[in-house]
Amino acid sequence: MFDFTLTSERPIAAGMYVNGQWLSRGPASAAIEVENPANEDVVATITEGTETDAGEALDAARRAFAPWAGRPAIERGRLIAALADEIDAHKDHLARLVTLEQGKPLGHATQEIDAGITFLRYAAENARRIEGDIVTSDNRDEEIHIRRHPYGVVVGLTAWNYPFALAARKLGPALVAGNTFVLLSHEATPLSGLALASLSEKAGLPAGVFNVVTGRGPVVGAALVQSPMSDLVTMTGSTRAGREIYRAGADAIKVVRLELGGKAPFLVMEDADIDRAVQAAVAARYTNCGQICTCNERMYLHRAIADEFLEKFVAASKALTLGDPLENADLGPKVNRVERDKVADIVASAVGAGAAVLLKGGIREDGAFSKGHWFAPTVLEASKNDNPAVQDEVFGPVATAVRVDDYDMAVRFANDTPFGLSAYLFTRDHKRLAQAPYRLKFGELYLNRSNGEAVQGFHTGWGLSGLGGEDGRYGFDGYLRKQTAYLNWG
Ligand code: NAD
């Protein structure tokens, strides 16, 4: 059992969940401290898993596979729905846990738990939608049947920015499809995955169907990817790690699905509803302290409205509160010191390359911020599209604006990136809106609205932003492989 209430005065020690058992490796095993990013207190210690632990978890998942896949899908769906109910019943504790390990404001952490519940309930509904095709044959007395089967053992690797929702997003469809699962919960935010395991136990998932290991990606994660016992790897994280994982899976020709970084352009044209665009741009930049793959990472503003937009945007950025996430400030801390400093480094190189500072937020270490990893909203204006703040993913509360002469220039600048996750466009011109899907080379478009994908949509990155996609029917289909049978009765 893992006590996800985190109400103990002292840091709790959390083991791994393998084959329905909580493994406590004892004091001899290496441990990783989980830090509250708001005050640097240690909230828990987790086991630093090894290659052997990865092997044990995969072995458990492999042994659980045949009986799990052999159950009617509706039974698997009922268990996933039961897991969603358990989460719902413990929502307050889970939201607090996410805030304590990741740093997002409590209200937003509650939204994250709700998102996890939605992913699981939607997955459960798909239990009746595993379908095949019967195709006309060229031969007499023959039919071609295309069936869908689970892959076997799925490995899930998740990012720290939405540790609970990202795990649930992968787990639900993978299990309903009939696969079993081994999750490596990111070492910076491992407790959410362990809480999910705890609740899966309460919900009655059979031993071995869902296993959670903890430790470092390049060690335990790499072992999970390289092992011949895993059949599909689904990873959400950085493009850097995605490349390593893709390479590591290559020898075994492993199915690898990658949801990676983004660099979303935010286009505001001369005919846009400016107030609406500002509100959306603020939400899309600063929610979760700017740590969302679909965040507004660079704003292309038509010259005719740039001054008005920036005046309102800077004022709104300045008005945001930075503070205790348990007290629901607008922005909590960055997840850790390394991530905070990465953002500061990008700002320094952007300014070095000529960006003007419109709002100097930056690192805060004064007074109430002396402990924790605080970074205040910062607004830059760049004159060139090759400025580092315009090209590199910032993943923090730094907004960068670039003025453009017209829509064509905005589209050209927007597409000038190897990333292709999401893009925003604000305009009242219906021709531009209708053409945007043909002109913007991104997997997800937000036209006259802020971010936030729907469970029935398809969250997919192009280019360096990934390979695969999640949610909706295409996301579910990703956990099923196809088989063709030629059935001749002549
Ligand atoms: P990360 O790349 O550090 O880690 C992601 C996962 O991969 C973790 O579980 C980690 O342990 C594992 N891992 C790392 N190296 C590995 C290796 N060599 N072998 C096996 N496993 C390994 O990711 P992060 O820094 O937590 O995430 C931030 C990034 O995630 C940002 O770039 C963000 O844009 C992206 N992201 C993308 C999406 C999306 O849906 N496209 C969603 C959220 C976050």
XYZ file of C-alpha atoms and ligand atoms in Angstrom:
534
model
C 0.000 0.000 0.000
C 1.193 3.497 -0.716
C -0.218 6.180 1.572
C -0.999 8.838 -1.015
C -2.673 11.066 1.565
C 0.836 12.322 2.457
C -0.470 13.412 5.838
C 2.441 12.014 7.850
C 4.763 14.572 9.433
C 7.817 12.815 8.075
C 8.649 11.925 4.479
C 7.161 8.580 3.583
C 9.111 5.790 1.922
C 7.405 4.444 -1.170
C 8.170 1.103 -2.794
C 7.343 -0.096 -6.294
C 4.186 -1.948 -7.306
C 4.944 -5.174 -9.148
C 2.694 -8.188 -9.630
C 0.186 -6.856 -7.124
C 2.849 -6.509 -4.396
C 4.469 -3.442 -2.877
C 8.196 -4.011 -3.040
C 10.141 -2.545 -0.240
C 13.787 -2.876 -1.075
C 14.999 -1.987 2.414
C 17.546 0.606 3.485
C 20.344 -0.955 1.416
C 18.729 0.013 -1.882
C 19.329 3.418 -3.386
C 16.582 5.959 -2.840
C 15.551 9.155 -4.604
C 14.138 12.046 -2.606
C 10.949 13.638 -3.889
C 10.978 17.336 -3.193
C 8.127 19.805 -2.797
C 9.162 22.453 -5.352
C 7.437 25.224 -3.377
C 9.632 24.883 -0.276
C 12.238 22.184 -1.013
C 10.932 19.924 1.787
C 11.371 16.220 1.109
C 7.869 14.722 0.943
C 8.838 11.140 0.140
C 11.662 8.845 -0.783
C 11.243 6.368 -3.593
C 13.244 3.354 -4.646
C 15.825 3.929 -7.309
C 14.833 0.987 -9.494
C 17.337 -1.152 -11.366
C 17.388 -3.185 -14.580
C 16.413 -6.197 -12.451
C 13.314 -4.379 -11.187
C 12.374 -3.502 -14.765
C 12.742 -7.173 -15.708
C 10.570 -8.323 -12.797
C 7.828 -5.872 -13.683
C 7.882 -6.911 -17.337
C 7.812 -10.555 -16.369
C 4.759 -9.961 -14.171
C 3.018 -8.061 -16.970
C 3.857 -10.812 -19.476
C 2.420 -13.533 -17.240
C -0.730 -11.485 -16.638
C -1.251 -10.799 -20.338
C -2.996 -13.958 -21.616
C -5.668 -14.131 -18.895
C -6.273 -10.380 -19.143
C -6.525 -10.347 -22.935
C -8.771 -13.409 -22.749
C -11.424 -11.610 -20.703
C -14.341 -10.035 -22.528
C -13.416 -6.411 -23.214
C -16.468 -5.215 -21.308
C -15.042 -6.772 -18.120
C -11.767 -4.963 -18.635
C -13.734 -1.772 -19.219
C -15.674 -2.257 -15.980
C -12.446 -2.515 -14.008
C -11.123 0.666 -15.617
C -14.417 2.407 -14.772
C -14.022 1.138 -11.186
C -10.534 2.652 -11.105
C -12.012 5.977 -12.281
C -14.566 5.766 -9.440
C -11.803 5.154 -6.875
C -9.936 8.191 -8.160
C -13.089 10.279 -7.961
C -13.602 9.172 -4.357
C -10.048 10.259 -3.412
C -9.814 13.348 -5.577
C -8.882 15.829 -2.849
C -5.937 13.786 -1.594
C -4.740 13.095 -5.111
C -4.883 16.766 -6.104
C -2.887 17.691 -3.014
C -0.333 15.023 -3.838
C 0.097 16.400 -7.366
C 0.565 19.901 -5.963
C 3.112 18.696 -3.420
C 5.268 16.830 -5.910
C 4.821 18.984 -9.013
C 4.015 22.476 -7.771
C 0.862 23.353 -9.731
C -1.916 25.302 -7.985
C -4.388 23.063 -6.170
C -7.328 24.066 -8.375
C -5.391 23.111 -11.464
C -4.228 19.877 -9.824
C -7.902 19.049 -9.246
C -8.502 19.637 -12.967
C -5.649 17.251 -13.676
C -7.268 14.525 -11.548
C -10.580 15.188 -13.316
C -8.795 14.814 -16.647
C -7.403 11.461 -15.477
C -10.921 10.320 -14.561
C -12.221 11.434 -17.969
C -9.457 9.563 -19.807
C -10.280 6.378 -17.912
C -14.067 6.653 -18.305
C -13.709 7.335 -22.018
C -11.380 4.327 -22.321
C -13.907 2.154 -20.493
C -16.619 3.221 -22.971
C -14.408 1.970 -25.798
C -14.678 -1.604 -24.562
C -17.529 -2.160 -27.029
C -15.661 -0.543 -29.909
C -12.897 -3.004 -30.728
C -13.961 -3.668 -34.274
C -12.632 -5.325 -37.410
C -13.396 -5.331 -41.125
C -14.591 -7.878 -43.602
C -13.210 -6.973 -47.013
C -14.202 -8.312 -50.420
C -11.768 -10.882 -51.789
C -10.634 -11.249 -55.418
C -11.116 -15.013 -55.065
C -14.275 -17.055 -55.163
C -15.509 -18.431 -51.795
C -13.189 -16.230 -49.800
C -13.377 -13.335 -47.348
C -10.654 -11.139 -45.976
C -10.981 -10.479 -42.241
C -8.993 -7.733 -40.568
C -8.904 -8.113 -36.802
C -7.489 -6.058 -33.970
C -5.434 -7.628 -31.196
C -3.632 -6.194 -28.190
C 0.158 -5.998 -28.529
C 1.036 -7.610 -25.208
C 3.078 -5.666 -22.659
C 2.975 -1.885 -22.952
C 5.637 0.297 -21.345
C 4.485 3.792 -20.347
C 7.001 6.592 -19.766
C 5.560 9.900 -18.622
C 6.627 13.528 -18.248
C 6.573 15.398 -14.948
C 4.259 18.233 -16.025
C 0.990 16.212 -15.686
C 2.194 13.127 -13.832
C -1.255 11.802 -12.978
C -3.227 12.602 -16.124
C -0.524 11.468 -18.537
C -0.321 8.065 -16.847
C -4.113 7.644 -16.875
C -4.262 8.764 -20.512
C -2.035 5.854 -21.536
C -3.173 3.265 -19.009
C -6.922 3.374 -19.782
C -6.870 2.642 -23.506
C -3.916 0.229 -23.259
C -5.691 -1.942 -20.685
C -9.135 -1.810 -22.275
C -7.513 -2.932 -25.533
C -6.267 -6.022 -23.653
C -2.620 -5.131 -23.038
C -0.909 -5.216 -19.665
C 1.166 -2.282 -18.497
C 4.416 -1.251 -16.817
C 4.663 2.426 -15.920
C 7.842 4.276 -15.117
C 6.577 7.296 -13.232
C 9.006 10.205 -13.868
C 11.650 10.426 -11.134
C 10.798 14.096 -10.411
C 7.103 13.324 -9.840
C 6.818 9.592 -9.160
C 4.094 9.665 -6.499
C 1.145 10.168 -8.851
C 1.882 6.888 -10.639
C 2.228 5.070 -7.315
C -1.104 6.514 -6.159
C -2.693 5.255 -9.365
C -1.279 1.791 -8.608
C -2.680 1.931 -5.081
C -6.127 2.720 -6.405
C -5.915 0.055 -9.103
C -5.395 -2.428 -6.292
C -8.534 -1.124 -4.540
C -10.462 -1.245 -7.815
C -9.647 -4.948 -8.152
C -7.286 -5.018 -11.131
C -5.644 -8.458 -11.210
C -2.016 -8.749 -10.133
C 0.486 -7.992 -12.884
C -1.941 -6.122 -15.140
C -0.645 -2.740 -13.973
C 2.859 -2.394 -12.509
C 4.684 0.764 -11.481
C 8.442 1.056 -11.199
C 10.440 4.067 -10.116
C 13.945 5.243 -10.878
C 15.899 6.990 -13.582
C 14.896 7.007 -17.234
C 18.295 6.129 -18.690
C 18.538 3.108 -16.322
C 15.179 1.571 -15.520
C 13.409 3.240 -18.478
C 16.064 2.105 -20.931
C 15.829 -1.447 -19.579
C 12.054 -1.433 -20.101
C 12.455 -0.200 -23.670
C 15.239 -2.599 -24.645
C 13.831 -5.757 -23.081
C 12.394 -8.340 -25.470
C 9.548 -8.706 -22.952
C 7.982 -5.336 -23.864
C 5.975 -5.023 -27.078
C 5.008 -1.363 -27.308
C 6.500 1.761 -25.757
C 4.413 4.889 -25.292
C 6.350 7.876 -24.031
C 5.433 11.478 -23.278
C 8.399 13.724 -22.678
C 11.212 15.668 -24.211
C 12.334 15.348 -27.817
C 15.839 14.611 -26.511
C 14.729 11.542 -24.533
C 12.301 10.586 -27.310
C 15.206 10.249 -29.718
C 17.118 8.012 -27.286
C 14.082 5.831 -26.742
C 13.372 5.580 -30.476
C 16.970 4.471 -31.083
C 16.893 2.029 -28.158
C 13.777 0.381 -29.581
C 15.206 0.138 -33.080
C 17.126 -3.142 -32.762
C 14.032 -4.996 -31.668
C 11.867 -3.084 -34.230
C 9.730 -2.135 -31.260
C 6.556 -0.129 -31.715
C 7.388 3.257 -30.214
C 4.825 6.028 -29.792
C 6.215 9.417 -28.801
C 4.443 12.579 -27.583
C 7.215 15.155 -27.451
C 7.972 18.841 -27.071
C 6.334 21.753 -28.851
C 6.923 25.345 -29.845
C 3.403 26.561 -30.512
C 3.017 29.797 -32.481
C 0.194 32.129 -31.450
C -0.934 34.274 -34.404
C -3.025 37.385 -33.786
C -4.195 39.150 -36.914
C -5.376 42.731 -37.423
C -9.059 41.707 -37.423
C -8.934 39.580 -34.256
C -11.000 40.131 -31.135
C -8.050 41.484 -29.145
C -9.443 41.036 -25.649
C -10.351 37.446 -26.376
C -6.918 36.809 -27.906
C -5.118 38.344 -24.914
C -7.113 36.256 -22.469
C -6.387 33.086 -24.435
C -2.697 33.970 -24.860
C -2.294 34.499 -21.102
C -3.988 31.197 -20.250
C -2.033 29.334 -22.933
C 1.285 30.757 -21.729
C 1.070 30.730 -17.953
C -1.160 27.798 -16.955
C 0.890 25.223 -15.028
C 3.701 27.806 -14.854
C 4.119 27.534 -18.626
C 4.847 23.802 -18.444
C 2.475 22.450 -21.092
C 3.527 20.998 -24.435
C 0.799 23.023 -26.198
C 1.718 26.312 -24.489
C 1.776 29.597 -26.389
C 5.545 29.711 -26.965
C 5.822 32.609 -29.449
C 3.313 35.278 -30.429
C 3.170 36.672 -33.970
C 1.312 39.954 -33.804
C 0.114 41.950 -36.803
C 1.735 45.387 -36.631
C -1.658 47.124 -36.682
C -2.682 45.611 -33.331
C 0.702 44.783 -31.752
C 0.867 47.804 -29.429
C -2.657 47.366 -28.124
C -2.206 43.608 -27.707
C 1.131 43.923 -25.896
C -0.091 46.636 -23.566
C -2.986 44.425 -22.470
C -0.898 41.241 -22.427
C 1.847 42.756 -20.261
C -0.731 44.200 -17.863
C -2.436 40.809 -17.551
C 0.932 39.056 -17.054
C 1.880 41.531 -14.328
C -1.424 40.948 -12.538
C -0.816 37.199 -12.131
C 0.031 36.052 -8.636
C 3.048 33.883 -7.884
C 2.861 31.986 -4.616
C 1.847 28.992 -2.534
C 0.177 26.506 -4.869
C -1.816 25.046 -1.984
C -3.342 28.534 -1.592
C -4.168 28.628 -5.312
C -1.906 31.412 -6.521
C -2.050 31.776 -10.328
C 1.470 30.415 -10.709
C 3.262 27.938 -8.485
C 6.985 27.194 -8.636
C 8.846 25.505 -11.460
C 9.102 21.776 -10.876
C 12.762 21.856 -9.828
C 15.927 23.938 -9.804
C 17.289 22.510 -13.054
C 14.094 23.379 -14.946
C 13.983 26.862 -13.404
C 17.558 27.547 -14.443
C 16.947 26.287 -17.997
C 14.280 28.979 -18.391
C 16.606 31.660 -17.012
C 19.317 30.563 -19.460
C 16.987 30.884 -22.455
C 15.948 34.376 -21.356
C 19.621 35.380 -21.007
C 20.497 34.118 -24.478
C 17.354 35.693 -25.977
C 18.295 39.074 -24.514
C 21.892 38.540 -25.647
C 20.539 37.990 -29.165
C 18.693 41.323 -29.075
C 15.283 40.644 -27.488
C 13.758 43.572 -25.589
C 12.410 42.950 -22.083
C 8.800 44.198 -21.772
C 8.224 42.612 -18.373
C 11.180 41.577 -16.249
C 9.983 38.740 -14.088
C 12.671 36.097 -13.870
C 13.977 34.104 -10.936
C 12.602 35.078 -7.514
C 14.586 34.249 -4.394
C 13.556 37.127 -2.150
C 11.429 36.946 1.034
C 8.744 34.267 0.765
C 10.539 32.874 -2.288
C 13.836 32.111 -0.531
C 12.983 28.397 -0.657
C 11.561 26.812 -3.798
C 12.049 27.286 -7.529
C 10.202 30.461 -8.434
C 10.112 32.199 -11.772
C 7.862 35.211 -12.347
C 6.057 35.978 -15.646
C 8.416 37.520 -18.162
C 7.579 39.116 -21.516
C 10.088 39.602 -24.325
C 9.872 41.116 -27.771
C 12.171 39.778 -30.488
C 12.741 41.362 -33.856
C 14.048 38.197 -35.494
C 12.573 34.766 -35.888
C 15.864 33.051 -35.097
C 16.015 34.414 -31.551
C 16.525 31.498 -29.082
C 13.302 32.361 -27.233
C 11.451 32.000 -30.536
C 13.144 28.762 -31.607
C 13.785 26.684 -28.440
C 11.030 25.268 -26.243
C 10.933 27.463 -23.103
C 8.500 25.388 -20.986
C 8.181 28.176 -18.443
C 6.370 31.493 -17.878
C 8.190 33.471 -20.556
C 6.192 34.937 -23.445
C 7.907 36.214 -26.569
C 6.306 38.453 -29.193
C 7.387 39.144 -32.768
C 5.694 41.778 -34.969
C 4.675 40.721 -38.477
C 3.600 42.721 -41.549
C 0.785 40.444 -42.656
C -0.796 36.998 -42.406
C 1.577 35.416 -44.928
C 4.584 36.532 -42.913
C 2.988 35.194 -39.710
C 2.376 31.797 -41.334
C 5.917 31.678 -42.724
C 7.437 32.435 -39.317
C 5.063 30.017 -37.559
C 6.069 27.130 -39.823
C 9.769 27.898 -39.506
C 10.347 25.296 -36.773
C 11.123 21.582 -36.635
C 8.343 21.168 -34.019
C 4.741 20.547 -35.076
C 2.521 19.996 -32.068
C 0.060 22.870 -31.881
C -0.641 26.336 -33.266
C -3.096 29.125 -32.451
C -4.748 31.616 -34.801
C -6.949 34.562 -33.884
C -8.778 36.181 -36.813
C -12.336 36.918 -37.894
C -11.516 36.213 -41.549
C -13.350 33.043 -42.555
C -11.116 32.427 -45.531
C -8.043 32.373 -43.283
C -9.825 30.123 -40.801
C -10.863 27.697 -43.526
C -7.374 27.645 -45.036
C -5.438 27.435 -41.759
C -5.401 23.599 -41.671
C -3.725 23.606 -45.089
C -1.188 26.280 -44.227
C -0.146 25.559 -40.641
C 1.930 22.354 -40.346
C 0.938 21.316 -36.855
C -1.007 18.331 -35.553
C -3.384 20.364 -33.374
C -4.886 23.764 -34.242
C -6.621 26.134 -31.849
C -8.598 28.606 -33.967
C -9.971 31.521 -31.956
C -9.601 29.654 -28.664
C -7.092 28.767 -26.001
C -5.606 25.311 -25.430
C -7.097 22.242 -23.802
C -7.658 19.145 -25.877
C -10.786 16.955 -25.775
C -10.667 13.268 -24.885
C -12.504 12.416 -28.118
C -10.071 14.448 -30.263
C -6.611 13.273 -31.353
C -3.604 14.835 -29.669
C -0.791 14.360 -32.158
C 2.508 16.043 -32.905
C 4.142 16.380 -36.303
C 7.873 16.605 -36.942
C 10.030 16.686 -33.811
C 6.861 16.812 -31.693
C 6.229 13.131 -31.996
C 5.039 9.978 -33.527
C 1.789 8.305 -32.662
C -0.823 10.449 -30.963
C -3.260 9.924 -28.108
C -6.986 10.114 -27.342
C -10.136 9.472 -29.273
C -10.564 6.537 -31.577
C -7.179 6.920 -33.232
C -5.415 7.003 -29.886
C -7.241 3.833 -28.810
C -6.412 2.174 -32.122
C -2.727 2.782 -31.373
C -2.874 0.121 -28.655
C -4.223 -2.525 -31.047
C -2.341 -4.260 -33.801
C -4.022 -5.573 -36.913
C -4.079 -9.030 -38.359
C -5.426 -10.106 -41.733
C -6.938 -13.566 -42.218
C -7.844 -14.887 -45.689
C -10.702 -17.272 -45.069
C -11.389 -19.617 -47.958
C -14.232 -22.124 -47.667
C -14.246 -23.319 -51.294
P 11.786 13.449 -20.127
O 12.087 13.324 -21.543
O 12.835 13.793 -19.175
O 11.159 12.083 -19.551
C 10.004 11.466 -20.056
C 10.000 9.998 -19.638
O 11.019 9.288 -20.339
C 10.308 9.786 -18.162
O 9.548 8.698 -17.683
C 11.779 9.421 -18.136
O 12.122 8.674 -17.015
C 11.878 8.620 -19.422
N 13.224 8.580 -19.997
C 14.100 9.604 -20.110
N 15.218 9.188 -20.736
C 15.035 7.880 -21.050
C 15.805 6.889 -21.709
N 17.023 7.153 -22.174
N 15.306 5.651 -21.854
C 14.078 5.367 -21.394
N 13.295 6.252 -20.750
C 13.764 7.499 -20.572
O 10.568 14.441 -20.147
P 10.224 15.652 -19.223
O 11.368 16.574 -19.150
O 9.572 15.146 -18.021
O 9.048 16.300 -20.060
C 9.003 17.588 -20.547
C 8.789 17.512 -22.023
O 7.631 16.729 -22.298
C 8.551 18.845 -22.685
O 9.357 18.937 -23.813
C 7.086 18.790 -23.094
O 6.772 19.554 -24.219
C 6.898 17.335 -23.327
N 5.494 16.953 -23.227
C 4.853 16.571 -24.350
C 3.512 16.243 -24.299
C 2.772 15.816 -25.532
O 1.674 15.294 -25.396
N 3.311 16.010 -26.722
C 2.829 16.313 -23.080
C 3.524 16.690 -21.934
C 4.858 17.013 -22.012
